[in-house]
PDB file of C-alpha atoms in Angstrom:
ATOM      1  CA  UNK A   8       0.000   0.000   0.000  1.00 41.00           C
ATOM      2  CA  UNK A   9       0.839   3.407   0.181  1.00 44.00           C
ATOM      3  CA  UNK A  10      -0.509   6.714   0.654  1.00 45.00           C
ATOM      4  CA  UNK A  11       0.176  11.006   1.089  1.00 43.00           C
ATOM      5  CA  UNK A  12      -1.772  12.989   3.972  1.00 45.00           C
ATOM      6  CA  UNK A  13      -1.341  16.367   4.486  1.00 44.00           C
ATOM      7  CA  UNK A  14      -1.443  17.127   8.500  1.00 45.00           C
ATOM      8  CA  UNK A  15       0.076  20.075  10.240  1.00 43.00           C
ATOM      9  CA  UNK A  16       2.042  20.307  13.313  1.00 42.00           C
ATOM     10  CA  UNK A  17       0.112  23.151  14.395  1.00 45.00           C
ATOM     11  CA  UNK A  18      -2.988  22.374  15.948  1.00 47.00           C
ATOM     12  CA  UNK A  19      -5.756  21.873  19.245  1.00 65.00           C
ATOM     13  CA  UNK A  20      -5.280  17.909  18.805  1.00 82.00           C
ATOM     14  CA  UNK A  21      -2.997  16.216  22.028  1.00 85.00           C
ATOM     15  CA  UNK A  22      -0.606  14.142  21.342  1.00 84.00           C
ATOM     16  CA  UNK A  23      -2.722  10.695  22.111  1.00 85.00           C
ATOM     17  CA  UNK A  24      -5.312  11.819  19.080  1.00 91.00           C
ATOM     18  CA  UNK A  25      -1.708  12.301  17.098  1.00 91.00           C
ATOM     19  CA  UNK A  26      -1.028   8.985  17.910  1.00 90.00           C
ATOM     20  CA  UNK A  27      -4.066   7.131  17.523  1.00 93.00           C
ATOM     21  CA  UNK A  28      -4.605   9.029  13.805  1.00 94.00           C
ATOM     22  CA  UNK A  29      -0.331   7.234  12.883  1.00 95.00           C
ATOM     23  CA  UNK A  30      -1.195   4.291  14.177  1.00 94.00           C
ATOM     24  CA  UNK A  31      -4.565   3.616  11.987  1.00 95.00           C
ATOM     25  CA  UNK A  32      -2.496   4.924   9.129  1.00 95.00           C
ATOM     26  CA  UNK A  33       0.594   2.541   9.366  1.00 95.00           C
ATOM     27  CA  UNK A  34      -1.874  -0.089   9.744  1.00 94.00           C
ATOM     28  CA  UNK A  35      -4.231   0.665   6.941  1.00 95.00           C
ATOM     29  CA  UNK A  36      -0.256   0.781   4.817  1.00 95.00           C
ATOM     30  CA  UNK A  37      -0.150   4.635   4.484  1.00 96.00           C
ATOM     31  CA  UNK A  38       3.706   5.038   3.765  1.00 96.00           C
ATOM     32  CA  UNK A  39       3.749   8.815   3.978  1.00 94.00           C
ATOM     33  CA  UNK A  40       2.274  11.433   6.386  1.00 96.00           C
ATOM     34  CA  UNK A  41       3.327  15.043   5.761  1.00 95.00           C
ATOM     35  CA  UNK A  42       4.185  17.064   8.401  1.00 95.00           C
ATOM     36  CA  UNK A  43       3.721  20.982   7.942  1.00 92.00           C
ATOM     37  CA  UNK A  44       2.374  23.758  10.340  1.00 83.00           C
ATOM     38  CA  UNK A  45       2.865  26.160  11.107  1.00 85.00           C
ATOM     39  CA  UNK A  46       6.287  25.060  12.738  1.00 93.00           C
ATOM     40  CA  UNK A  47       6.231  21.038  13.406  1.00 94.00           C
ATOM     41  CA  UNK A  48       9.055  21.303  15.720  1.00 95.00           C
ATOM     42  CA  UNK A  49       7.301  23.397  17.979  1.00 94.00           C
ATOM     43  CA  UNK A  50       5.366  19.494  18.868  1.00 92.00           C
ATOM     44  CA  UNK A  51       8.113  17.282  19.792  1.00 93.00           C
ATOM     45  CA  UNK A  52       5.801  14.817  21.584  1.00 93.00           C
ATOM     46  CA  UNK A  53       4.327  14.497  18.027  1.00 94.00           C
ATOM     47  CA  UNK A  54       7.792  14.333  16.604  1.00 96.00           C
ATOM     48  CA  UNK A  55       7.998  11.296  18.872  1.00 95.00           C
ATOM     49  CA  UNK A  56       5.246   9.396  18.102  1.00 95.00           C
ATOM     50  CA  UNK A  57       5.409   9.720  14.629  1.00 96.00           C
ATOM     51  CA  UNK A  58       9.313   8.410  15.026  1.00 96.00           C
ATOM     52  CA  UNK A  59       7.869   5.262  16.706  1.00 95.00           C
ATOM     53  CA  UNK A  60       6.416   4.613  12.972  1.00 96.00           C
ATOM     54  CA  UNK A  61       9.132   3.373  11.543  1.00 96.00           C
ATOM     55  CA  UNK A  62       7.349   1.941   8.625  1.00 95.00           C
ATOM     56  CA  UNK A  63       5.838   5.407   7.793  1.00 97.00           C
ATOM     57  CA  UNK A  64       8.075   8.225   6.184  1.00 97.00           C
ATOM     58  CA  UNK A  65       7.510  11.672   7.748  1.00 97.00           C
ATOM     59  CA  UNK A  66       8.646  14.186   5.649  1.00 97.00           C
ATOM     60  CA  UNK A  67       8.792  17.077   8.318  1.00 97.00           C
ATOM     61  CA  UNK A  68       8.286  20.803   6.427  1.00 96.00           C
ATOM     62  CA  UNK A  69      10.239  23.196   8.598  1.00 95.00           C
ATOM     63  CA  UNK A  70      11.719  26.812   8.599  1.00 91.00           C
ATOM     64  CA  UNK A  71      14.884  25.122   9.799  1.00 91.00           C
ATOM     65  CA  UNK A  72      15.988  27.612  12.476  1.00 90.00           C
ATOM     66  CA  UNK A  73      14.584  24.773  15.318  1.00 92.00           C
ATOM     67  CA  UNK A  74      17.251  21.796  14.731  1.00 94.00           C
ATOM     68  CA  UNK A  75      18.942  22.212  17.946  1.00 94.00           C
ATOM     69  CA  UNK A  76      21.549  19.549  19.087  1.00 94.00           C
ATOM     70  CA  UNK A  77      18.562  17.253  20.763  1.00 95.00           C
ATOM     71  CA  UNK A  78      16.540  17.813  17.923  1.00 96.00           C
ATOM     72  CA  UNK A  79      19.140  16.244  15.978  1.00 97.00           C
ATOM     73  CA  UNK A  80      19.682  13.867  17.649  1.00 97.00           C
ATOM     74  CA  UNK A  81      15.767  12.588  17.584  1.00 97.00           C
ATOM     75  CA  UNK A  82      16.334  12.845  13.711  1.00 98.00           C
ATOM     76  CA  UNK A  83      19.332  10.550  13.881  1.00 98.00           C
ATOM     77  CA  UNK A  84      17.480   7.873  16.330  1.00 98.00           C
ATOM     78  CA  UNK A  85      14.385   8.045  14.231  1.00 98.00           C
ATOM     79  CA  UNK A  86      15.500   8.250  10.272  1.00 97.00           C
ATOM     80  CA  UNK A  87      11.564   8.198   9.127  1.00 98.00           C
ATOM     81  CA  UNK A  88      11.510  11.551  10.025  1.00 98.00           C
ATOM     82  CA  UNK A  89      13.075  13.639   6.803  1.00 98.00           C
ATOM     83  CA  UNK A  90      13.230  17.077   7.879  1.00 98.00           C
ATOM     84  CA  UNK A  91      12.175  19.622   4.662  1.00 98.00           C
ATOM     85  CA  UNK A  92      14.135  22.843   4.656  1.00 96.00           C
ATOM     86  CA  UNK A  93      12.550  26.097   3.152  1.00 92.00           C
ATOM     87  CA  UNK A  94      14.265  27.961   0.910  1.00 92.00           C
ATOM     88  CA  UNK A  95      13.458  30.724  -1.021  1.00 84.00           C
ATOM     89  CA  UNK A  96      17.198  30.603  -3.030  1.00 81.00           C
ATOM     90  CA  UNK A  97      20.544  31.550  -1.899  1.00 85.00           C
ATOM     91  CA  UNK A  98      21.284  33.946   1.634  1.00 77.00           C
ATOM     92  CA  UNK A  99      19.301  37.066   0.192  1.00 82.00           C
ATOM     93  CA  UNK A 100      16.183  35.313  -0.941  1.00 82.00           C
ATOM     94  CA  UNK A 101      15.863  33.564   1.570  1.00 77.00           C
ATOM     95  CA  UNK A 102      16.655  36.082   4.311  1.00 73.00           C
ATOM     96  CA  UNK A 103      14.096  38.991   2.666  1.00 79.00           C
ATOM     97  CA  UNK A 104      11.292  36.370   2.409  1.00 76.00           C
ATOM     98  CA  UNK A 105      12.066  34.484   5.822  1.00 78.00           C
ATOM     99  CA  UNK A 106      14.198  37.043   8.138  1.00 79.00           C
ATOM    100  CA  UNK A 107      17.646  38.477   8.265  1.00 83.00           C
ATOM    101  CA  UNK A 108      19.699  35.362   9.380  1.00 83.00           C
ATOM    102  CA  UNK A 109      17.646  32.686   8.693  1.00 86.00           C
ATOM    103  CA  UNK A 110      19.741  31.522   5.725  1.00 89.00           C
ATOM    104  CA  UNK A 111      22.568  31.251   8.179  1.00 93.00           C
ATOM    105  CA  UNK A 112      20.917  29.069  10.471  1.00 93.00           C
ATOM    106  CA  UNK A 113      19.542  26.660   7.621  1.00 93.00           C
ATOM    107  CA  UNK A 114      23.304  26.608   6.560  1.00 94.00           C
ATOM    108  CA  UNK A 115      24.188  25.422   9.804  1.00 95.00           C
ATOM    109  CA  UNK A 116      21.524  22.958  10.328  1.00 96.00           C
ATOM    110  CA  UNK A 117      22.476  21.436   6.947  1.00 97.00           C
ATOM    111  CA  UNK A 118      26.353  20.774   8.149  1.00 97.00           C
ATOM    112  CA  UNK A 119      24.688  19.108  11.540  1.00 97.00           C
ATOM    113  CA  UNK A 120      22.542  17.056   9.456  1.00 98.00           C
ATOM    114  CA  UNK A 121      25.193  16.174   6.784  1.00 98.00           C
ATOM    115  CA  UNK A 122      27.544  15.150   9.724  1.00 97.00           C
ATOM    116  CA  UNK A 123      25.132  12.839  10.832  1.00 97.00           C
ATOM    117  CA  UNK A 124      24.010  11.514   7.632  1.00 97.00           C
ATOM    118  CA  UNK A 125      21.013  12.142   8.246  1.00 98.00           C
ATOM    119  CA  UNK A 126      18.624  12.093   4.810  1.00 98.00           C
ATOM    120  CA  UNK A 127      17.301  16.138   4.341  1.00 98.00           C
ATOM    121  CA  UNK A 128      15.558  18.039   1.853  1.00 98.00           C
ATOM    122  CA  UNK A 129      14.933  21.818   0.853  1.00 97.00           C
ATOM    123  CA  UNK A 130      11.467  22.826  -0.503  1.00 96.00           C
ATOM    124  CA  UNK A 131      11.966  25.845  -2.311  1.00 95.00           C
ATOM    125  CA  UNK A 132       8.913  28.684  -3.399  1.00 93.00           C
ATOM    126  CA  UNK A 133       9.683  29.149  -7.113  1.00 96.00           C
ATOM    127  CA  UNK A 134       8.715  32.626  -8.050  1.00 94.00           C
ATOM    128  CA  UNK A 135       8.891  34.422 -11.383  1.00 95.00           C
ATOM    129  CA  UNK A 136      11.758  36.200  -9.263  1.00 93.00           C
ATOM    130  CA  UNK A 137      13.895  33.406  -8.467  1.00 94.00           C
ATOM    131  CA  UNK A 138      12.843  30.190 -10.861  1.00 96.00           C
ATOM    132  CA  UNK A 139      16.399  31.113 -12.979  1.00 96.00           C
ATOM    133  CA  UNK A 140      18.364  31.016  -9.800  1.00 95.00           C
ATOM    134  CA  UNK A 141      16.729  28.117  -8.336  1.00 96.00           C
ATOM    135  CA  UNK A 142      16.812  25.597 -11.036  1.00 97.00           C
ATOM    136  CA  UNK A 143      20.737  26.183 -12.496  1.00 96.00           C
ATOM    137  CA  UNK A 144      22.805  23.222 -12.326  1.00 96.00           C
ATOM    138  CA  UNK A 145      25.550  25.078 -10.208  1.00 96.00           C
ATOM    139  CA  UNK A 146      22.338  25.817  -7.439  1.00 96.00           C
ATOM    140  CA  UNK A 147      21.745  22.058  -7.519  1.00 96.00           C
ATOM    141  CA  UNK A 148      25.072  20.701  -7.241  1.00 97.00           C
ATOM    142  CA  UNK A 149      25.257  23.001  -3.476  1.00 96.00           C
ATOM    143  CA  UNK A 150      22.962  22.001  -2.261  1.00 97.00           C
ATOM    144  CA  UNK A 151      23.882  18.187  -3.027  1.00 97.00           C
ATOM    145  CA  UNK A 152      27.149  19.066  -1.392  1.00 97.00           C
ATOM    146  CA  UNK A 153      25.673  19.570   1.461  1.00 97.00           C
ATOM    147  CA  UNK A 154      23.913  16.756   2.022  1.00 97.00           C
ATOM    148  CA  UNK A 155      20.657  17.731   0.246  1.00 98.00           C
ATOM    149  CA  UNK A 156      18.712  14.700  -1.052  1.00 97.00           C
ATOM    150  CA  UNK A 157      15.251  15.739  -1.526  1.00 97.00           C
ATOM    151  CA  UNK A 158      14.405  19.203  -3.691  1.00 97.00           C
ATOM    152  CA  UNK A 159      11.006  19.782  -3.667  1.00 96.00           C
ATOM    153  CA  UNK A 160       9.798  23.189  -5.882  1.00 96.00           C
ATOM    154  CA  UNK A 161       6.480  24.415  -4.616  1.00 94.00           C
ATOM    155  CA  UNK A 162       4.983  27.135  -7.361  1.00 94.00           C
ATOM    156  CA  UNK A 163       4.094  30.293  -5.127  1.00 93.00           C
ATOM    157  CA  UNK A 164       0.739  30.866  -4.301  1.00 91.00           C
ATOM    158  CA  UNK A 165      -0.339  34.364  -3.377  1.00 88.00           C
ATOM    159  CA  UNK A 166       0.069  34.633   0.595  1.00 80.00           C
ATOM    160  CA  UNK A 167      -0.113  38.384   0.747  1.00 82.00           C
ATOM    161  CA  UNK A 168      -1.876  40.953  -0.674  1.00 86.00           C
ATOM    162  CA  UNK A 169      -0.203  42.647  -3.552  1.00 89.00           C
ATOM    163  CA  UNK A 170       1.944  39.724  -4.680  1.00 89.00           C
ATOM    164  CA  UNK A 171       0.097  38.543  -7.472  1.00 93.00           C
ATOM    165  CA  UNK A 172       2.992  39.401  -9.548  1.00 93.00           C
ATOM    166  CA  UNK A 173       5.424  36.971  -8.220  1.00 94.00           C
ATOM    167  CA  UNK A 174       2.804  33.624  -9.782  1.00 95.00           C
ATOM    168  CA  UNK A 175       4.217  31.666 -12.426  1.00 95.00           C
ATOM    169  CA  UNK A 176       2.332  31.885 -15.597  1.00 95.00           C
ATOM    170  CA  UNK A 177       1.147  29.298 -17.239  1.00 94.00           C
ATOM    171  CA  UNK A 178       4.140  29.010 -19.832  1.00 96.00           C
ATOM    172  CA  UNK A 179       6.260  29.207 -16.856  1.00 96.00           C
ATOM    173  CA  UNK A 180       4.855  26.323 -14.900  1.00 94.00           C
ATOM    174  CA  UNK A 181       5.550  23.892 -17.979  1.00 94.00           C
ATOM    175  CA  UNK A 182       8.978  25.375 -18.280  1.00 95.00           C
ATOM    176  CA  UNK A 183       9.331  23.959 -14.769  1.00 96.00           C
ATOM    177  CA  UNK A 184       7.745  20.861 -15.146  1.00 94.00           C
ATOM    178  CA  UNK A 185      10.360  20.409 -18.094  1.00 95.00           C
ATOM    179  CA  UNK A 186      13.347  21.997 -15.980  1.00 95.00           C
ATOM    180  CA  UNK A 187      12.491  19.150 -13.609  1.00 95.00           C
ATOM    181  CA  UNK A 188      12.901  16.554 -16.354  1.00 94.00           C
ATOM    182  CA  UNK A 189      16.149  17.547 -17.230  1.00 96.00           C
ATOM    183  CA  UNK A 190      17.610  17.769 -13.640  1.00 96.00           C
ATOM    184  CA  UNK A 191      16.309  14.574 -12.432  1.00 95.00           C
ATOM    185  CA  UNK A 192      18.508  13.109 -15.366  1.00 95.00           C
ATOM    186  CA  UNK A 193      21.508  15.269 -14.063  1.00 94.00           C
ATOM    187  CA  UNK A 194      21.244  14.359 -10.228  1.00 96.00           C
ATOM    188  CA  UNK A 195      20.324  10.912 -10.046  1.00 94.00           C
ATOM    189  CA  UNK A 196      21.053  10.804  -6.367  1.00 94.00           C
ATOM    190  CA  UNK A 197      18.710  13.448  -5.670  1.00 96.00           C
ATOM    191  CA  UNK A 198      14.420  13.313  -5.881  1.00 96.00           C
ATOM    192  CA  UNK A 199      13.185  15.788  -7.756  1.00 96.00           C
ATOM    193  CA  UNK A 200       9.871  17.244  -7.923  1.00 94.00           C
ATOM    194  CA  UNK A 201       7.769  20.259  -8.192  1.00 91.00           C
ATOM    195  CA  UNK A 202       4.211  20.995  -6.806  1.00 86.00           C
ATOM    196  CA  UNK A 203       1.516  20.945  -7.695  1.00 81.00           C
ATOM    197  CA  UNK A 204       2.438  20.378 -11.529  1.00 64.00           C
ATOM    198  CA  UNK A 205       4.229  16.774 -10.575  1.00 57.00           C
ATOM    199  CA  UNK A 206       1.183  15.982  -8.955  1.00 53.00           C
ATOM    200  CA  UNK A 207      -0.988  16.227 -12.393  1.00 54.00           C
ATOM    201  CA  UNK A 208       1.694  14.681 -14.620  1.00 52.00           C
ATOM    202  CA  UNK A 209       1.395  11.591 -11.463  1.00 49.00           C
ATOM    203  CA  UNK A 210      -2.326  11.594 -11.874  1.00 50.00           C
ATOM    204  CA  UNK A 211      -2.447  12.448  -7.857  1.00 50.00           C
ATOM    205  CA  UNK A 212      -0.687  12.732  -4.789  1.00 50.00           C
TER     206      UNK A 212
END
């Protein structure tokens, strides 16, 4: 079997609903939950139970500036959970959209993950802004240095008022779609995929 349920970390459910809502999903054969919020990390005891799933892949979607040394360490006892780092593109994209030194702490919990071997990934908001910068070869190849080996593109949806301008067009969104093609051929060690245009070509989830 297998399966793909959105969820969010951020919610009024305890942790024994959390656990009762895994536990009918690894046994109905759902191989991934997705974990996004919100910040997931904020729910350790969630984090928890959904590492005593082993047969279930978490993909975790996080900001990245919460992967302290014990959080790490959960991550390396429990390698179901693959933490998802947003990105918006290098230091200054991603710093303008997310924060002045956010970049730096992703950087860092990249290294600590990388040390550990410890399976990552970077979901990155493709923009009309940053969709050249994002999806060059030499963008690619850093982030497989450091560890990266998941690269998920999620086309931006309008989140604030008076950013309408930054939505892929239409022509755009299949120039992705065939962007993707060509890098998955490039960086065979990495999964490749773009939302929610993949999900079409798939025929789902």
């Amino acid at each position: 079997g297998g399966g793909c349920g959105p969820t969010s970390g951020k919610t009024d459910m305890d942790a024994g609903q959390w656990g009762h809502v895994f536990d009918q999903a690894s046994r109905l054969g759902v191989a991934f939950i997705l974990l996004a919020g919100g910040e997931p990390f904020l729910r350790r005891d969630i984090l928890e139970l959904a590492g005593a799933y082993p047969n279930v892949i978490f993909p975790i979607f996080t900001n990245g500036t919460m992967l302290d040394q014990e959080t790490i360490e959960l991550l390396d006892n429990h390698r179901n959970l693959i933490p998802i780092l947003s990105i918006e593109g290098n230091a200054e994209e991603t710093d303008a959209r997310r924060g002045a030194g956010t970049h730096e702490q992703i950087e860092a919990a990249m290294a600590a993950l990388k040390k550990r071997k410890i399976l990552f990934g970077a979901a990155i908001t493709v923009t009309r802004e940053n969709m050249a910068l994002v999806t060059r070869n030499d963008f690619l190849e850093a982030l497989e240095d450091k560890g990266c080996g998941v690269n998920l593109y999620v086309e931006y949806v309008p989140a604030e008022e008076g950013t309408d301008y930054l939505v892929l067009t239409p022509s755009e969104i299949k120039q992705l779609q065939a962007i993707c093609l060509k890098l998955r051929k490039s960086f065979r060690r990495m999964v490749i995929l773009s939302f929610p245009g993949d999900e079409e070509e798939m025929g789902g989830c």
